Each structure stands twice: as C-alpha cells, then as structure tokens.
C-alpha cells in the first residue's frame, strides 16, 4: 500500500511531466505554424488535400462534358459585319482572330482526332510525372488560358505534377496581378503556377528558366496558344519512361488563326531542314529502325531528323544532361534545329508520337517585338552552324553570306559541351538520320552557276519562294554572290535546287518552271553535255535557250540548233 504522502508525490511528478509535455507540444505547434506559415492543423490539411483530390478528379472526369456554345467540339467561329471588320483590324497586331477566341469557352470541348488504334493502347499505371512548361511574352489572355485549361483538364491528375506559366517579362494588361488571381482562384490546388523572369529573356532562355523551375520527372514544353487533346499525355510519358534519352513531339494539329477551328493534321510527315536553316516538313518514309521495331504505321512512333520546336517532351534530367539550350540565343529561331541535331549527334533520339494530339494556332507573323530589330533567327542559326555542322556550315553561309560580318557572340561553352558529351559528327547525322537530305554539292554531277557564256546570263530563281511554282529567270551572273544562282545537276539528272526541280511540258518556246522534285524523271529529266554545252530536256528533246532574252526575263525551251544561245557551263563539275 502506498502512503498518501507517496501517492501525492507521484501525482505531482506525473503532473509535472504532463505539463512539461504540454508546453513542448505547444512549442512544436508554434514552430510548425511559423515555419509553414499555415494556421491549419495537420488534420485539417489532410481533409483539404482530400478536397483537392476530388477537385482534380472532377476536372479530369468532366473534361469531355458536352457544351453548347461557339467553338465547342473544336468548331470554327465565323464572324460577320462590324465584328469581322474589328477582328480583321485587330488581327494586324495579334496575328490571329482575338474576337473569335474571346467568344469561345476557355475549357471548350474538342473532337477526339486520334487514330482509332491509339484508343486501345494500354499504358503502364506507374508513368513518370509531367511538368508542363508554357512560355509566353505578351500572349493574348484567352489563348494562354485555354492552353492551361486544356492541359489541366485532359491530363490524368496523378501524372500532372504541375503547369508552369513562364512569363517572359510581359507588360500587356491582365498578365500581371489579374493573371495571378485568376490562377489562384481557378486552380486552388496550386497545380498551375506563374513564374516570372525579370527581363525579357526571349523564348530560348525563357524555356531554360521554366525547365529550372520545374520539379516533375518529364518536361513538356508548349507554346502559349495550344490546346491539348484527349489522351495527349500518356503516350509521351510512357515512351520516356521506357527510355529517358527519347525526345518526343506530339502530333501537331492546326487551330485556324481566323476561326479557331481545331482540325486534325492528317498528313504523315516528319521534320527536315533547309540549308538556310529553316524547319521544313519532310515526307515520312519508314526507316529500317521503324521496320525493325514492327513500327511503320502512321499512328506509331516515327523517327524524325528534326522538330518544329515549340511542342515537345523530354526527361528533365536528360534535357539538362544533353545541354538544355544555347543560352546565347536570342528571342526566336534556330533553337529547334540546334536541339534536334544535338540530341541525335549526342546519343539520343527524336520521335513524333502521333497518338498524342495537341493543337497550335499558326500565326502568320510575330505579335511581339524583336529588341534591336536583330535577325535573331540568322544569328542563332550561325551559332548552331558553327558548333554542330562541321564543314557543312558552308551550305548555310552559301545562303547567308551577309552573316559572315555579324557578331554571334561567344560559342566556346557550346563547343566544350560537344567535346564533353563526345558527340558524333554532322556527316554521321546526315548519313544515318537523314540520308534522304539532298546535299547541293555532294554526290552530284555538277553544281553552281549555270551560265550562258555568250550573254553572261545565269539561271536565277530571282529570290522567289521555292515552295510555290514559278518560271525560272535569267539574271546577270553574280559570280557566287547569290545563292539564287546555285543549281545542282543531280545523279538522277534533275536540274535542281534543294527541294525544287526544273520542270517543263516541252512545248516550243515555253518557259521552264520550278516545281517540287518528284524523283521520277519524266518532265524533270535533263541532260547536260559538257563539250557541246547543251542542256537538253530529255522527254521533249528540246534545249534551254536564251535567244532574244535579257536579264530579268524567263529562260525558254527551243528546238536544239547548236548555237551559242544554247551553250551552258556549270560552275563546278564533279563527275561528268
Ligand atoms: O521573346 C519571346 N518570348 C517568349 O516567351 C518570344 C516568344 N515567346 C513565346 C511565345 O509567347 C510563344 O509561346 O515563345 C513561344 C513561341 O513563339 P511563337 O509562337 O511566336 O513561335 P512560332 O510558333 O511562330 O515558332 C516555332 O519556331 C520557334 C523557333 O524559335 C519556336 O521553336 C516555337 O516554339 C515554334 N512553334 C512551334 O513549333 C509550334 C508548332 C509548329 C508546328 C508544326
Ligand atoms: Mn507558336
């Protein structure tokens, strides 16, 4: 039996301990509250997380809620009268129809444009998570937010780590506090974040800043006028989950800049480039790799030599390991080919993933300034040519002699990167990744100026856009000063430019047009005899002729007569 005195002491000691513990608990609570800045008890937070879980789930589940209204199901909006006039006026500045866009719900429904085969693909349940980085400079409100809504609503919440709206120093109304407030009110779970850079970074450095702010497993970059479509995320995450050195481009659909109509881009093409270093589309020909993989159908992964640049996914760690972007590149242009060449040459790969669909508003001009009015595409491309293209940079400068005098800044760090990663040569890239690329001055019979010595007139494109069909001109020979006068006589006996070929129906006295090369000889087959100097159009047997023509006229086709008006020399003969 305990004496009452002892019981008393035990109780006191016990009380002492409990009050000490109580004080400690209180202190821990205060420290917790101070350090987290939150007044919510842990239990309440758990409930709140539960609430967000429901919110996230319902956003995703309601993504296809059918709605009535302009633009629903990706329909176009056709304005009339006064409204159309206003829209056309505003389009001069915005480069798209802002009135139509403002009339469409920010979370409009879209048609599921995937190939039916995509819908039955089963993806693993433990995919990596995505940080979607949307960079913008003075983007209009509705396209920007429609991009964010489409991403949040159409991404399974367990895979969407965050959406980063990276503001590249915008100063347009609404993109400051109003945007912050909209984001907080609309996505209280914090899945969308606004991150701002202090001064205009240009799209390349803006993407680097966005990538640095991201913490998900996979980075997905989008332009700020896109709409992510049904099932867009899983195919990208699954393929990067299997191999982190894959850089992936979704199938890019068109959102019409005039009507905002969403339409599937049905073409099957991959990315190419021109020697003036612009991105182009290139017809898809299944490669050995595709066939070996059992791929080769238009909805399966397609290997691509290059990408357009704005929409792609890469493992976050891989993106930085392979050199992110060249931070010396300004504003716009060139980074898309730079990262394409680099990824292939340094051991990675680039694929188009047609089961993942994302729309993009194609605008005909840039609705923002280029500080200092610099040709940033030209100078950025010069940096990439110097670092990655080895001796093939000659073909870039052939088109851009003007740049030889330009200052491109310091490229030593990018050269060191190429050394460090032990990247392969550009000729390896051409041979293995893009064997169908036409190289103006290699594996050809002859190339350079095509001159009629008697008149000193040369064949000349007159600077016309070679994607359109036009008649080939004649101009005073520029002696290498102009890429407009560089033609190649190919091994297939085409007289051609990079992508377009001289083409004729062969009528007496007719002009000769420049058409896309079809590779099947026919009206595009020419023979040049070095000794006699004639250039004969094979199907008609007629000769290229300058009689009665002057600089500025179009060259003609006439019955062969052996005269000086039908004699030609090609500047460099390789194999003739
Ligand atoms: O200084 C700038 N800061 C920016 O943040 C300039 C632009 N930007 C943002 C801009 O708000 C936009 O979100 O950068 C993004 C791209 O600018 P756009 O939309 O004017 O470019 P674009 O669509 O005309 O050009 C394409 O080529 C560019 C080359 O530098 C970029 O790689 C673009 O991302 C790219 N867009 C696409 O690839 C979209 C799909 C095209 C296809 C098919
Ligand atoms: Mn764009």
GROMACS .gro file of C-alpha atoms and ligand atoms in nm, residues 135-137 139 168 200 202-203 206-207 223-225 252 281 308-311 331-336 360 362-363 366 368, ligand 1:
model
   73
  135UNK     CA    1   0.632   3.018  -7.201
  136UNK     CA    2   0.473   3.343  -7.310
  137UNK     CA    3   0.553   3.701  -7.391
  139UNK     CA    4   0.028   3.647  -7.525
  168UNK     CA    5   0.882   3.625  -7.027
  200UNK     CA    6   1.285   3.979  -7.149
  202UNK     CA    7   1.347   3.551  -7.543
  203UNK     CA    8   1.186   3.214  -7.594
  206UNK     CA    9   1.257   3.155  -7.111
  207UNK     CA   10   1.232   2.780  -7.170
  223UNK     CA   11   0.363   2.739  -7.696
  224UNK     CA   12   0.111   2.967  -7.525
  225UNK     CA   13  -0.164   2.920  -7.787
  252UNK     CA   14   0.051   1.889  -8.401
  281UNK     CA   15   0.823   1.906  -9.327
  308UNK     CA   16   0.941   2.227  -8.524
  309UNK     CA   17   1.047   2.333  -8.175
  310UNK     CA   18   0.752   2.455  -7.972
  311UNK     CA   19   0.587   2.136  -7.853
  331UNK     CA   20   1.433   3.591  -7.888
  332UNK     CA   21   1.324   3.348  -8.160
  333UNK     CA   22   1.460   3.095  -8.408
  334UNK     CA   23   1.730   2.833  -8.453
  335UNK     CA   24   1.694   2.653  -8.119
  336UNK     CA   25   1.466   2.390  -8.274
  360UNK     CA   26  -0.143   2.504  -8.214
  362UNK     CA   27  -0.041   2.902  -8.661
  363UNK     CA   28   0.012   3.275  -8.689
  366UNK     CA   29   0.505   3.756  -8.463
  368UNK     CA   30   0.587   4.086  -8.035
  577LIG     O1   31   1.066   3.670  -7.669
  577LIG     C1   32   0.982   3.582  -7.671
  577LIG     N1   33   0.948   3.520  -7.554
  577LIG     C2   34   0.855   3.420  -7.548
  577LIG     O2   35   0.827   3.369  -7.440
  577LIG     C3   36   0.920   3.537  -7.790
  577LIG     C4   37   0.826   3.436  -7.784
  577LIG     N2   38   0.793   3.380  -7.664
  577LIG     C5   39   0.695   3.271  -7.657
  577LIG     C6   40   0.564   3.299  -7.728
  577LIG     O3   41   0.473   3.367  -7.645
  577LIG     C7   42   0.520   3.157  -7.765
  577LIG     O4   43   0.451   3.095  -7.660
  577LIG     O5   44   0.752   3.163  -7.727
  577LIG     C8   45   0.651   3.084  -7.785
  577LIG     C9   46   0.683   3.061  -7.934
  577LIG     O6   47   0.669   3.178  -8.007
  577LIG     P1   48   0.580   3.183  -8.140
  577LIG     O7   49   0.451   3.118  -8.115
  577LIG     O8   50   0.579   3.322  -8.189
  577LIG     O9   51   0.667   3.091  -8.234
  577LIG     P2   52   0.617   3.009  -8.366
  577LIG    O10   53   0.507   2.919  -8.330
  577LIG    O11   54   0.598   3.106  -8.473
  577LIG    O12   55   0.752   2.930  -8.400
  577LIG    C10   56   0.808   2.800  -8.392
  577LIG    O13   57   0.951   2.817  -8.402
  577LIG    C11   58   1.009   2.883  -8.295
  577LIG    C12   59   1.156   2.893  -8.327
  577LIG    O14   60   1.226   2.965  -8.235
  577LIG    C13   61   0.983   2.815  -8.163
  577LIG    O15   62   1.051   2.692  -8.152
  577LIG    C14   63   0.834   2.797  -8.147
  577LIG    O16   64   0.807   2.731  -8.027
  577LIG    C15   65   0.783   2.720  -8.266
  577LIG     N3   66   0.646   2.683  -8.259
  577LIG    C16   67   0.609   2.555  -8.288
  577LIG    O17   68   0.687   2.465  -8.309
  577LIG    C17   69   0.461   2.532  -8.290
  577LIG    C18   70   0.423   2.422  -8.377
  577LIG    C19   71   0.460   2.446  -8.519
  577LIG    C20   72   0.434   2.331  -8.595
  577LIG    C21   73   0.408   2.235  -8.659
   0.00000   0.00000   0.00000
